[in-house]
Coordinates of C-alpha atoms and ligand atoms in Angstrom, one line a residue:
X1 CA -25.7 -27.1 21.7
X2 CA -23.9 -28.2 25.5
X3 CA -21.1 -29.9 22.7
X4 CA -20.7 -26.6 20.8
X5 CA -20.4 -24.2 24.2
X6 CA -18.0 -27.2 25.7
X7 CA -15.8 -26.2 22.2
X8 CA -15.2 -22.0 23.9
X9 CA -12.8 -22.5 26.8
X10 CA -13.8 -21.3 29.6
X11 CA -17.2 -21.3 29.2
X12 CA -17.7 -22.9 32.4
X13 CA -17.2 -19.8 34.4
X14 CA -20.2 -18.1 32.9
X15 CA -22.9 -20.5 33.1
X16 CA -24.2 -24.6 35.0
X17 CA -24.8 -26.3 32.6
X18 CA -27.3 -23.8 30.0
X19 CA -28.0 -21.6 32.8
X20 CA -26.0 -19.1 32.3
X21 CA -24.9 -16.1 34.1
X22 CA -24.1 -12.1 34.4
X23 CA -21.3 -10.7 34.3
X24 CA -20.3 -7.6 36.5
X25 CA -16.8 -6.3 37.4
X26 CA -14.5 -9.5 35.5
X27 CA -16.8 -12.2 37.9
X28 CA -20.1 -14.3 36.1
X29 CA -22.9 -13.9 38.8
X30 CA -26.7 -15.0 39.4
X31 CA -29.5 -12.7 39.8
X32 CA -30.5 -13.3 43.5
X33 CA -33.8 -12.3 42.9
X34 CA -33.5 -16.1 42.1
X35 CA -35.7 -15.2 38.7
X36 CA -34.5 -16.5 35.3
X37 CA -36.0 -16.0 31.7
X38 CA -36.3 -19.4 29.5
X39 CA -35.0 -18.1 25.9
X40 CA -37.0 -21.7 23.4
X41 CA -36.0 -22.4 19.9
X42 CA -38.0 -20.7 17.6
X43 CA -37.7 -23.7 14.9
X44 CA -39.4 -26.4 17.3
X45 CA -39.8 -24.6 20.9
X46 CA -37.2 -27.0 22.5
X47 CA -35.9 -24.8 25.7
X48 CA -32.6 -23.4 24.8
X49 CA -30.7 -21.8 28.0
X50 CA -31.7 -19.2 30.6
X51 CA -31.0 -16.2 31.5
X52 CA -30.6 -14.9 34.8
X53 CA -33.9 -12.0 35.0
X54 CA -31.8 -8.9 37.3
X55 CA -32.7 -7.4 39.8
X56 CA -34.1 -2.8 39.9
X57 CA -31.2 -3.7 42.7
X58 CA -28.3 -5.8 40.2
X59 CA -28.7 -2.8 37.7
X60 CA -28.0 -0.6 39.6
X61 CA -24.3 -1.7 40.9
X62 CA -23.5 -2.4 37.1
X63 CA -23.6 0.8 36.1
X64 CA -22.0 1.9 39.2
X65 CA -18.9 -0.3 38.6
X66 CA -19.2 0.5 35.3
X67 CA -19.0 4.0 36.7
X68 CA -16.0 3.5 38.9
X69 CA -13.7 1.7 36.4
X70 CA -13.8 5.5 33.9
X71 CA -10.8 5.7 34.5
X72 CA -8.6 2.8 34.8
X73 CA -10.3 2.3 31.1
X74 CA -9.5 5.9 30.6
X75 CA -5.5 6.2 31.4
X76 CA -4.7 3.4 28.9
X77 CA -3.3 3.9 25.4
X78 CA -5.2 4.3 22.7
X79 CA -2.7 2.3 21.4
X80 CA -3.6 -0.6 24.2
X81 CA -7.1 -0.4 23.1
X82 CA -6.6 -1.0 19.7
X83 CA -4.4 -4.2 21.1
X84 CA -7.3 -5.4 23.2
X85 CA -9.9 -4.8 19.9
X86 CA -7.3 -6.7 18.1
X87 CA -7.1 -9.8 20.1
X88 CA -11.2 -9.9 20.8
X89 CA -11.3 -9.9 16.8
X90 CA -9.0 -13.0 17.3
X91 CA -10.6 -14.9 19.5
X92 CA -14.5 -14.3 17.7
X93 CA -12.9 -15.6 15.0
X94 CA -12.1 -18.8 16.3
X95 CA -14.7 -19.4 18.2
X96 CA -17.3 -18.4 15.3
X97 CA -18.8 -21.7 14.6
X98 CA -20.0 -22.2 18.1
X99 CA -21.1 -19.0 18.7
X100 CA -22.8 -18.6 14.8
X101 CA -24.1 -22.3 16.6
X102 CA -25.2 -20.9 19.5
X103 CA -27.2 -17.7 17.7
X104 CA -29.2 -20.3 15.3
X105 CA -30.3 -22.0 18.0
X106 CA -32.1 -19.1 20.1
X107 CA -33.2 -16.9 16.9
X108 CA -33.6 -19.8 14.2
X109 CA -31.1 -17.6 11.8
X110 CA -29.5 -20.8 9.4
X111 CA -26.4 -21.6 11.1
X112 CA -24.6 -20.3 7.7
X113 CA -25.8 -16.5 8.7
X114 CA -24.9 -17.4 12.0
X115 CA -21.2 -17.9 11.7
X116 CA -21.1 -14.8 8.6
X117 CA -22.5 -12.9 11.5
X118 CA -19.7 -13.1 14.1
X119 CA -17.0 -13.4 11.5
X120 CA -18.2 -10.2 10.5
X121 CA -18.7 -8.7 14.3
X122 CA -14.3 -9.8 14.5
X123 CA -14.3 -7.9 11.1
X124 CA -16.4 -4.6 12.7
X125 CA -13.7 -5.3 15.9
X126 CA -10.6 -4.8 14.0
X127 CA -11.8 -1.6 11.6
X128 CA -13.0 -0.1 14.7
X129 CA -9.5 -0.7 16.0
X130 CA -7.9 0.9 12.9
X131 CA -10.1 3.8 12.6
X132 CA -10.1 4.4 16.6
X133 CA -5.9 5.4 15.8
X134 CA -7.2 7.6 13.3
X135 CA -9.4 10.1 15.4
X136 CA -7.9 13.5 15.3
X137 CA -8.7 17.2 16.8
X138 CA -8.0 20.6 15.3
X139 CA -6.5 24.1 17.0
X140 CA -7.7 27.3 16.0
X141 CA -6.7 31.6 15.5
X142 CA -9.2 33.6 17.2
X143 CA -8.5 36.3 15.0
X144 CA -11.1 34.6 12.0
X145 CA -13.5 36.5 13.5
X146 CA -14.0 40.0 14.2
X147 CA -12.0 41.8 17.7
X148 CA -10.1 39.0 18.3
X149 CA -6.5 38.6 17.5
X150 CA -3.4 35.1 16.8
X151 CA -3.3 35.5 21.1
X152 CA -6.6 33.6 21.7
X153 CA -6.2 30.2 19.9
X154 CA -8.9 26.9 20.7
X155 CA -7.2 23.4 20.6
X156 CA -9.5 20.8 20.3
X157 CA -10.2 17.0 20.6
X158 CA -12.1 14.3 21.7
X159 CA -13.2 13.4 24.7
X160 CA -15.4 9.7 25.8
X161 CA -18.8 10.7 27.3
X162 CA -18.5 8.1 30.2
X163 CA -21.1 5.1 30.1
X164 CA -22.5 3.2 27.4
X165 CA -25.2 1.6 27.8
X166 CA -25.9 -0.6 24.6
X167 CA -29.2 -1.8 24.2
X168 CA -29.6 -4.0 21.1
X169 CA -32.6 -6.0 19.2
X170 CA -33.3 -9.9 18.5
X171 CA -32.4 -10.9 14.9
X172 CA -28.5 -9.3 15.4
X173 CA -28.0 -9.7 19.6
X174 CA -24.2 -10.9 18.0
X175 CA -23.5 -7.7 15.6
X176 CA -25.2 -5.2 16.4
X177 CA -24.2 -5.5 20.1
X178 CA -20.6 -5.3 18.9
X179 CA -21.5 -2.7 17.1
X180 CA -21.7 -0.6 19.8
X181 CA -19.4 -2.4 21.9
X182 CA -16.1 -2.0 19.6
X183 CA -16.4 2.0 19.5
X184 CA -17.5 2.6 23.0
X185 CA -14.5 1.0 24.1
X186 CA -11.6 2.2 21.1
X187 CA -13.3 5.3 22.0
X188 CA -12.3 5.5 25.9
X189 CA -16.3 4.2 27.5
X190 CA -17.0 1.9 29.9
X191 CA -20.2 -0.5 28.6
X192 CA -23.1 -2.1 30.2
X193 CA -25.2 -4.1 27.3
X194 CA -28.4 -5.0 28.0
X195 CA -28.8 -8.1 25.4
X196 CA -32.5 -8.7 24.0
X197 CA -34.1 -11.6 26.0
X198 CA -34.4 -13.6 23.3
X199 CA -31.1 -13.4 21.6
X200 CA -29.2 -12.9 25.2
X201 CA -27.4 -15.7 24.9
X202 CA -24.6 -15.0 22.3
X203 CA -23.9 -11.5 23.7
X204 CA -23.0 -12.8 27.0
X205 CA -20.1 -14.8 25.3
X206 CA -18.4 -10.8 24.9
X207 CA -18.2 -11.4 28.5
X208 CA -15.6 -14.3 27.9
X209 CA -13.9 -13.2 24.9
X210 CA -12.9 -9.1 26.7
X211 CA -12.0 -10.7 29.5
X212 CA -9.3 -12.3 27.5
X213 CA -8.6 -10.1 25.6
X214 CA -7.6 -8.1 28.2
X215 CA -10.2 -5.4 29.5
X216 CA -10.0 -5.3 33.2
X217 CA -12.6 -6.5 35.6
X218 CA -15.2 -3.9 35.2
X219 CA -14.3 -2.4 31.7
X220 CA -17.2 -4.1 30.2
X221 CA -19.8 -5.4 32.0
X222 CA -23.3 -7.4 31.0
X223 CA -26.6 -7.3 33.0
X224 CA -29.7 -9.1 31.5
X225 CA -33.5 -9.0 32.0
X226 CA -36.6 -8.1 30.5
X227 CA -35.9 -5.5 29.2
X228 CA -40.1 -4.0 30.0
X229 CA -38.8 -4.7 33.4
X230 CA -35.1 -3.3 34.0
X231 CA -34.9 -0.4 30.8
X232 CA -36.7 1.9 31.5
X233 CA -34.7 1.7 35.1
X234 CA -31.4 1.7 32.3
X235 CA -31.5 4.4 30.9
X236 CA -32.9 6.7 33.2
X237 CA -29.7 5.5 35.4
X238 CA -28.3 9.0 36.3
X239 CA -24.8 7.3 35.8
X240 CA -25.6 6.2 32.0
X241 CA -23.8 9.0 29.8
X242 CA -25.2 7.6 26.7
X243 CA -27.5 4.9 24.7
X244 CA -27.2 3.5 22.2
X245 CA -30.0 1.8 20.8
X246 CA -31.6 -0.3 18.5
X247 CA -34.7 -2.0 18.1
X248 CA -38.2 -1.1 16.7
X249 CA -40.0 2.7 16.4
X250 CA -42.4 1.9 19.2
X251 CA -39.5 1.0 22.1
X252 CA -37.4 4.2 20.6
X253 CA -40.1 6.6 20.6
X254 CA -41.0 5.4 23.8
X255 CA -36.9 6.2 25.1
X256 CA -36.9 8.9 23.4
X257 CA -39.5 9.8 25.7
X258 CA -38.1 8.8 28.5
X259 CA -34.4 8.9 28.9
X260 CA -34.3 12.9 29.3
X261 CA -31.1 15.2 28.9
X262 CA -28.5 12.8 27.6
X263 CA -27.1 11.5 24.2
X264 CA -30.1 9.1 22.6
X265 CA -28.5 7.0 19.4
X266 CA -31.9 5.2 17.5
X267 CA -31.9 3.5 15.0
X268 CA -35.0 1.8 14.4
X269 CA -37.5 0.0 11.8
X270 CA -38.5 0.7 8.7
X271 CA -40.4 -0.1 5.6
X272 CA -37.8 0.2 2.2
X273 CA -38.7 0.3 -0.8
X274 CA -37.9 -0.7 -4.1
X275 CA -38.8 1.7 -7.1
X276 CA -37.3 -0.4 -10.6
X277 CA -38.1 1.7 -13.4
X278 CA -39.4 0.4 -17.1
X279 CA -36.1 0.6 -18.3
X280 CA -34.3 -1.7 -15.4
X281 CA -32.0 -4.9 -15.6
X282 CA -34.8 -7.4 -14.6
X283 CA -32.8 -10.5 -13.7
X284 CA -31.0 -8.5 -11.2
X285 CA -33.4 -6.7 -10.2
X286 CA -35.3 -10.0 -9.2
X287 CA -32.5 -10.9 -7.3
X288 CA -32.2 -8.3 -5.3
X289 CA -35.7 -8.5 -4.0
X290 CA -36.2 -11.4 -3.2
X291 CA -33.0 -11.9 -0.9
X292 CA -33.6 -8.5 0.8
X293 CA -36.7 -8.5 0.8
X294 CA -36.7 -13.1 2.1
X295 CA -33.0 -13.1 4.4
X296 CA -33.6 -14.7 7.6
X297 CA -37.4 -14.4 6.5
X298 CA -37.9 -11.5 6.5
X299 CA -36.2 -9.8 10.0
X300 CA -34.4 -7.7 8.7
X301 CA -34.8 -4.2 9.1
X302 CA -33.3 -3.4 5.5
X303 CA -35.1 -5.5 4.8
X304 CA -37.1 -5.1 1.1
X305 CA -40.5 -4.4 2.0
X306 CA -42.6 -3.0 -0.8
X307 CA -42.2 -3.1 -4.5
X308 CA -43.5 -0.2 -5.9
X309 CA -42.8 -1.1 -10.0
X310 CA -43.6 1.2 -13.5
X311 CA -46.2 -0.1 -15.7
X312 CA -43.7 -1.2 -18.1
X313 CA -42.5 -3.5 -16.1
X314 CA -44.1 -4.6 -13.5
X315 CA -46.1 -8.0 -14.4
X316 CA -42.8 -9.7 -16.3
X317 CA -40.6 -8.5 -12.5
X318 CA -43.9 -9.2 -10.5
X319 CA -43.5 -12.8 -12.4
X320 CA -39.3 -13.3 -12.4
X321 CA -39.6 -12.5 -8.8
X322 CA -42.3 -15.1 -8.4
X323 CA -40.3 -18.2 -10.0
X324 CA -37.8 -17.4 -7.7
X325 CA -39.2 -16.6 -4.5
X326 CA -41.0 -20.7 -4.6
X327 CA -37.0 -21.6 -4.9
X328 CA -36.1 -20.5 -1.6
X329 CA -35.8 -23.3 0.1
X330 CA -37.5 -23.3 3.6
X331 CA -37.4 -25.4 7.1
X332 CA -34.8 -25.8 10.0
X333 CA -31.9 -23.1 10.3
X334 CA -29.2 -26.2 11.2
X335 CA -29.8 -27.5 7.2
X336 CA -29.7 -23.6 5.9
X337 CA -33.2 -23.2 5.1
X338 CA -33.8 -19.6 3.8
X339 CA -36.9 -19.4 5.9
X340 CA -36.2 -20.2 8.9
X341 CA -39.1 -19.7 11.9
X342 CA -40.4 -15.8 12.5
X343 CA -38.9 -15.2 17.0
X344 CA -42.5 -16.4 17.5
X345 CA -46.2 -17.1 18.0
X346 CA -47.5 -13.8 18.1
X347 CA -45.3 -12.5 15.5
X348 CA -46.3 -15.1 12.9
X349 CA -50.1 -14.2 13.9
X350 CA -49.0 -10.2 13.2
X351 CA -48.2 -11.5 9.9
X352 CA -50.9 -13.2 9.1
X353 CA -53.4 -10.5 10.0
X354 CA -50.9 -8.2 7.9
X355 CA -51.6 -10.6 4.5
X356 CA -55.3 -11.2 5.9
X357 CA -56.3 -7.5 5.9
X358 CA -54.4 -7.6 2.7
X359 CA -57.0 -9.9 1.4
X360 CA -59.9 -9.6 2.8
X361 CA -59.1 -5.8 0.4
X362 CA -59.1 -7.3 -2.8
X363 CA -55.1 -7.6 -2.4
X364 CA -53.4 -10.6 -5.3
X365 CA -52.8 -13.3 -3.4
X366 CA -49.4 -14.1 -5.1
X367 CA -48.2 -17.8 -3.5
X368 CA -47.3 -18.5 0.5
X369 CA -50.1 -17.5 3.7
X370 CA -49.0 -20.9 4.9
X371 CA -48.0 -21.6 7.7
X372 CA -46.7 -24.0 10.0
X373 CA -45.7 -23.3 13.3
X374 CA -43.4 -20.4 13.2
X375 CA -43.2 -20.7 10.4
X376 CA -44.7 -18.4 7.8
X377 CA -44.3 -19.5 3.9
X378 CA -43.2 -16.2 2.1
X379 CA -45.4 -14.4 1.1
X380 CA -45.9 -12.4 -2.3
X381 CA -49.2 -9.9 -2.8
X382 CA -50.1 -7.8 -5.7
X383 CA -52.6 -5.0 -6.2
X384 CA -51.5 -3.8 -3.4
X385 CA -53.5 -0.6 -2.9
X386 CA -52.7 2.6 -0.3
X387 CA -55.4 2.0 1.9
X388 CA -54.0 -2.0 3.0
X389 CA -52.2 -1.7 6.6
X390 CA -49.3 -3.9 4.3
X391 CA -48.3 -1.0 2.4
X392 CA -47.1 0.6 5.4
X393 CA -46.7 -0.9 8.1
X394 CA -43.0 -3.1 8.7
X395 CA -43.7 -7.1 8.7
X396 CA -40.7 -7.7 10.1
X397 CA -41.5 -11.5 8.2
X398 CA -41.9 -12.9 4.2
X399 CA -44.2 -11.2 3.0
X400 CA -43.6 -8.3 0.3
X401 CA -46.7 -6.2 -1.7
X402 CA -46.3 -5.1 -5.0
X403 CA -47.9 -1.5 -5.6
X404 CA -47.9 -0.7 -8.9
X405 CA -47.4 2.8 -9.9
X406 CA -47.3 5.1 -12.9
X407 CA -44.9 7.5 -12.4
X408 CA -41.9 8.6 -10.4
X409 CA -43.3 11.3 -9.1
X410 CA -46.2 8.5 -8.0
X411 CA -43.2 6.1 -6.4
X412 CA -41.9 9.2 -4.5
X413 CA -44.7 10.3 -3.4
X414 CA -45.8 6.8 -2.2
X415 CA -42.1 6.2 -0.9
X416 CA -42.6 9.5 1.8
X417 CA -45.4 9.0 2.5
X418 CA -44.3 6.7 5.1
X419 CA -43.8 7.2 8.6
X420 CA -39.9 5.3 8.3
X421 CA -37.1 7.0 6.0
X422 CA -34.4 3.7 6.6
X423 CA -33.5 3.6 2.7
X424 CA -34.3 3.0 -0.7
X425 CA -33.6 1.4 -3.7
X426 CA -34.2 2.7 -7.3
X427 CA -33.0 0.2 -10.2
X428 CA -32.3 2.0 -13.6
X429 CA -30.1 1.8 -16.3
X430 CA -30.5 5.7 -16.4
X431 CA -28.4 7.1 -13.6
X432 CA -28.9 10.3 -14.1
X433 CA -32.8 9.8 -14.1
X434 CA -32.1 8.2 -10.9
X435 CA -29.3 11.1 -8.9
X436 CA -32.4 12.8 -9.3
X437 CA -35.1 10.6 -8.0
X438 CA -32.4 10.0 -4.9
X439 CA -32.5 13.0 -3.3
X440 CA -35.4 12.9 -3.7
X441 CA -36.3 9.9 -1.3
X442 CA -37.0 11.0 2.7
X443 CA -34.2 8.0 3.4
X444 CA -31.1 7.8 5.2
X445 CA -29.6 6.0 2.6
X446 CA -30.4 5.4 -1.5
X447 CA -28.9 2.5 -2.9
X448 CA -28.9 2.6 -6.3
X449 CA -28.6 -1.1 -8.5
X450 CA -28.2 -3.3 -5.1
X451 CA -31.2 -4.6 -2.5
X452 CA -31.5 -2.4 1.0
X453 CA -28.8 -3.8 3.3
X454 CA -26.4 -1.9 6.2
X455 CA -23.2 -2.4 5.6
X456 CA -19.7 -2.5 4.9
X457 CA -19.8 -1.7 8.1
X458 CA -17.7 1.7 7.5
X459 CA -20.4 3.8 5.3
X460 CA -22.6 5.7 8.1
X461 CA -26.3 4.7 8.4
X462 CA -28.9 6.3 9.6
X463 CA -32.7 6.7 9.6
X464 CA -34.7 9.2 9.2
X465 CA -38.6 9.5 11.0
X466 CA -39.2 6.8 12.9
X467 CA -36.4 4.7 11.8
X468 CA -34.1 7.1 13.6
X469 CA -32.2 9.8 15.5
X470 CA -28.6 10.2 15.0
X471 CA -26.0 8.4 13.3
X472 CA -23.5 5.0 13.1
X473 CA -20.5 3.2 11.1
X474 CA -17.7 2.8 12.5
X475 CA -16.2 6.2 12.4
X476 CA -19.0 7.9 13.0
X477 CA -20.0 5.6 16.4
X478 CA -16.9 7.1 18.0
X479 CA -17.6 9.9 17.0
X480 CA -21.8 9.7 18.2
X481 CA -19.4 8.6 21.6
X482 CA -17.5 10.9 21.7
X483 CA -17.8 15.0 22.5
X484 CA -15.6 17.6 21.6
X485 CA -13.1 18.9 24.4
X486 CA -12.0 22.4 23.5
X487 CA -9.3 24.3 25.8
X488 CA -8.8 28.0 24.9
X489 CA -5.4 29.1 25.2
X490 CA -4.9 32.7 26.3
X491 CA -1.6 34.2 24.8
X492 CA -0.4 37.8 27.2
X493 CA 1.6 40.5 26.6
X494 CA 4.9 39.0 28.8
X495 CA 5.7 35.7 26.2
X496 CA 5.8 38.1 22.4
X497 CA 8.3 38.6 20.3
X498 CA 9.3 41.8 19.1
X499 CA 9.3 42.3 15.9
X500 CA 9.8 44.6 12.5
X501 CA 6.8 44.6 9.9
X502 CA 9.0 45.6 6.9
X503 CA 6.2 47.6 5.8
X504 CA 6.8 50.0 8.4
Ligands
NAP1 P1 -37.7 -4.1 20.8 O1 -38.9 -5.3 21.1 O2 -37.9 -2.9 20.4 O3 -37.1 -4.4 21.4 C1 -35.1 -3.9 21.3 C2 -34.7 -4.2 22.4 O4 -34.7 -3.7 23.2 C3 -34.3 -5.8 22.9 O5 -33.3 -6.1 23.6 C4 -35.3 -4.8 24.3 O6 -35.3 -5.9 25.2 C5 -35.5 -3.7 24.2 N1 -36.6 -3.2 25.3 C6 -37.5 -3.2 25.2 N2 -38.2 -2.1 26.3 C7 -37.7 -1.6 26.9 C8 -37.3 -0.3 27.9 N3 -38.6 -0.3 28.0 N4 -36.3 0.6 27.7 C9 -35.2 -0.3 27.9 N5 -35.2 -1.0 26.3 C10 -35.6 -1.9 26.3 O7 -36.9 -4.2 18.8 P2 -36.6 -6.5 18.5 O8 -37.9 -6.9 18.3 O9 -36.0 -6.9 20.1 O10 -36.0 -5.9 16.9 C11 -37.1 -5.9 15.9 C12 -36.8 -4.6 16.1 O11 -35.8 -3.7 15.2 C13 -37.7 -4.2 13.9 O12 -38.4 -3.5 13.9 C14 -35.9 -3.6 13.3 O13 -36.6 -3.4 12.0 C15 -35.4 -2.8 14.4 N6 -34.2 -3.0 13.9 C16 -33.5 -1.7 13.4 C17 -32.0 -1.6 12.9 C18 -31.0 -0.9 12.7 O14 -30.2 -0.8 12.8 N7 -31.5 0.3 12.4 C19 -31.3 -3.1 13.0 C20 -31.5 -4.2 13.6 C21 -34.1 -4.4 14.1 P3 -36.3 -7.7 25.4 O15 -35.8 -8.1 24.8 O16 -35.9 -8.0 26.5 O17 -37.7 -7.5 25.2

């Protein structure tokens, strides 16, 4: 691990060996609490490194610094900010292999996926710089409203919100943090990042990257520490002007209850259902289901989490999905096994509880239900009924239930009964019917003949119900992190031109 990190120039400033510091005012510091959080590799339980467990006082200092540097960042031209994001993107690409390696170690993500998460983030930075330069405002005459004339006119443009607090989850620690940092900075905000504790090391490198790219000290800051200890203090701090959060629905619902009167963007959990109609292309469908359900061992918000097949194809589809699932590689993330460790042994226990409940209630086990350390074998359960927990709860692990349905109407009803509403999928050759079903599904996005997924990053991405609040996606995130500013011009008589109307 240390060999990989040493390939990144100047990384010694941010660490003593593998003990990482936090980043404020352009300097790397140790917490005066003397406390650290040990990050263990979920695959083999080896210590990957430590990060600082910062105190409430340090959280206050970090936020104050971000507030003090708002003006300095706002003075930069949009073009300058875009150039900085472009430089940051270039550095990410250069360091992608080493950063991906670090991420693989700390969260057990397959190495190739971890590296592509870094390059995807660099592309997101580039696209955000481009989109930020396209921002526009509008001017409106008053005379469209009764009683007003052209002498009153509004000019509307967008201004940054201020200090944006960015909190991300463990499963995409670099990309989901980056997808908040880039629009926040591009729009002229300053930033405080609180990374997930398990997955804190890779996002710490944003400090090095952005400093080298030209972000002035204090504009971008990172504080580490347990969400349960400093989270509430951070989100409620009066100098935080917006909270952009991605994580579980449980934490999101808690934040919604404590944040108070400030903009809050929540991207939360999901229970994405794949409705498979009788005329679906089953090869394509099975490939999408297996890759959607089991990439990164199912630890994705948009993983396929339920399959609702129609009677005409259910047996054939389930057989195909089983065959493809049995071929998945299982083991070491460094060797790119698709199925690797879950993030913690507690998470494995939770997933096992879902399996046990389904089997106790007469679900049919097709494969899996085996565990070694934190690795859980991909598990398929057929004949799942709506009294089973797995029909409704988000497992965040490699387990996929089949709920056999008799009609599109029944599938829509089961899909919509979920407390979640992130994405839905319809597999069919009948695009007219797919379009009509799509309109009924209470989710942010419906995928027709494709697996649920977040990208490409310029698409709007959102959840309804317990899946979220507000919309991410490059231009949508810039919009969420800015507000309209209106200047109304009231023209007086003294500048009036004398015009003769030809009809007078
Ligand atoms: P989590 O437990 O909710 O943690 C997410 C983040 O919140 C972490 O940084 C955590 O810090 C922090 N946190 C915890 N308590 C907090 C508090 N009181 N105040 C402020 N921050 C607090 O979620 P996770 O287990 O990391 O991620 C998995 C979940 O995220 C799944 O439900 C998944 O569906 C969802 N997710 C959603 C999307 C989406 O875009 N919709 C994308 C990816 C993941 P600590 O790590 O220090 O506890």
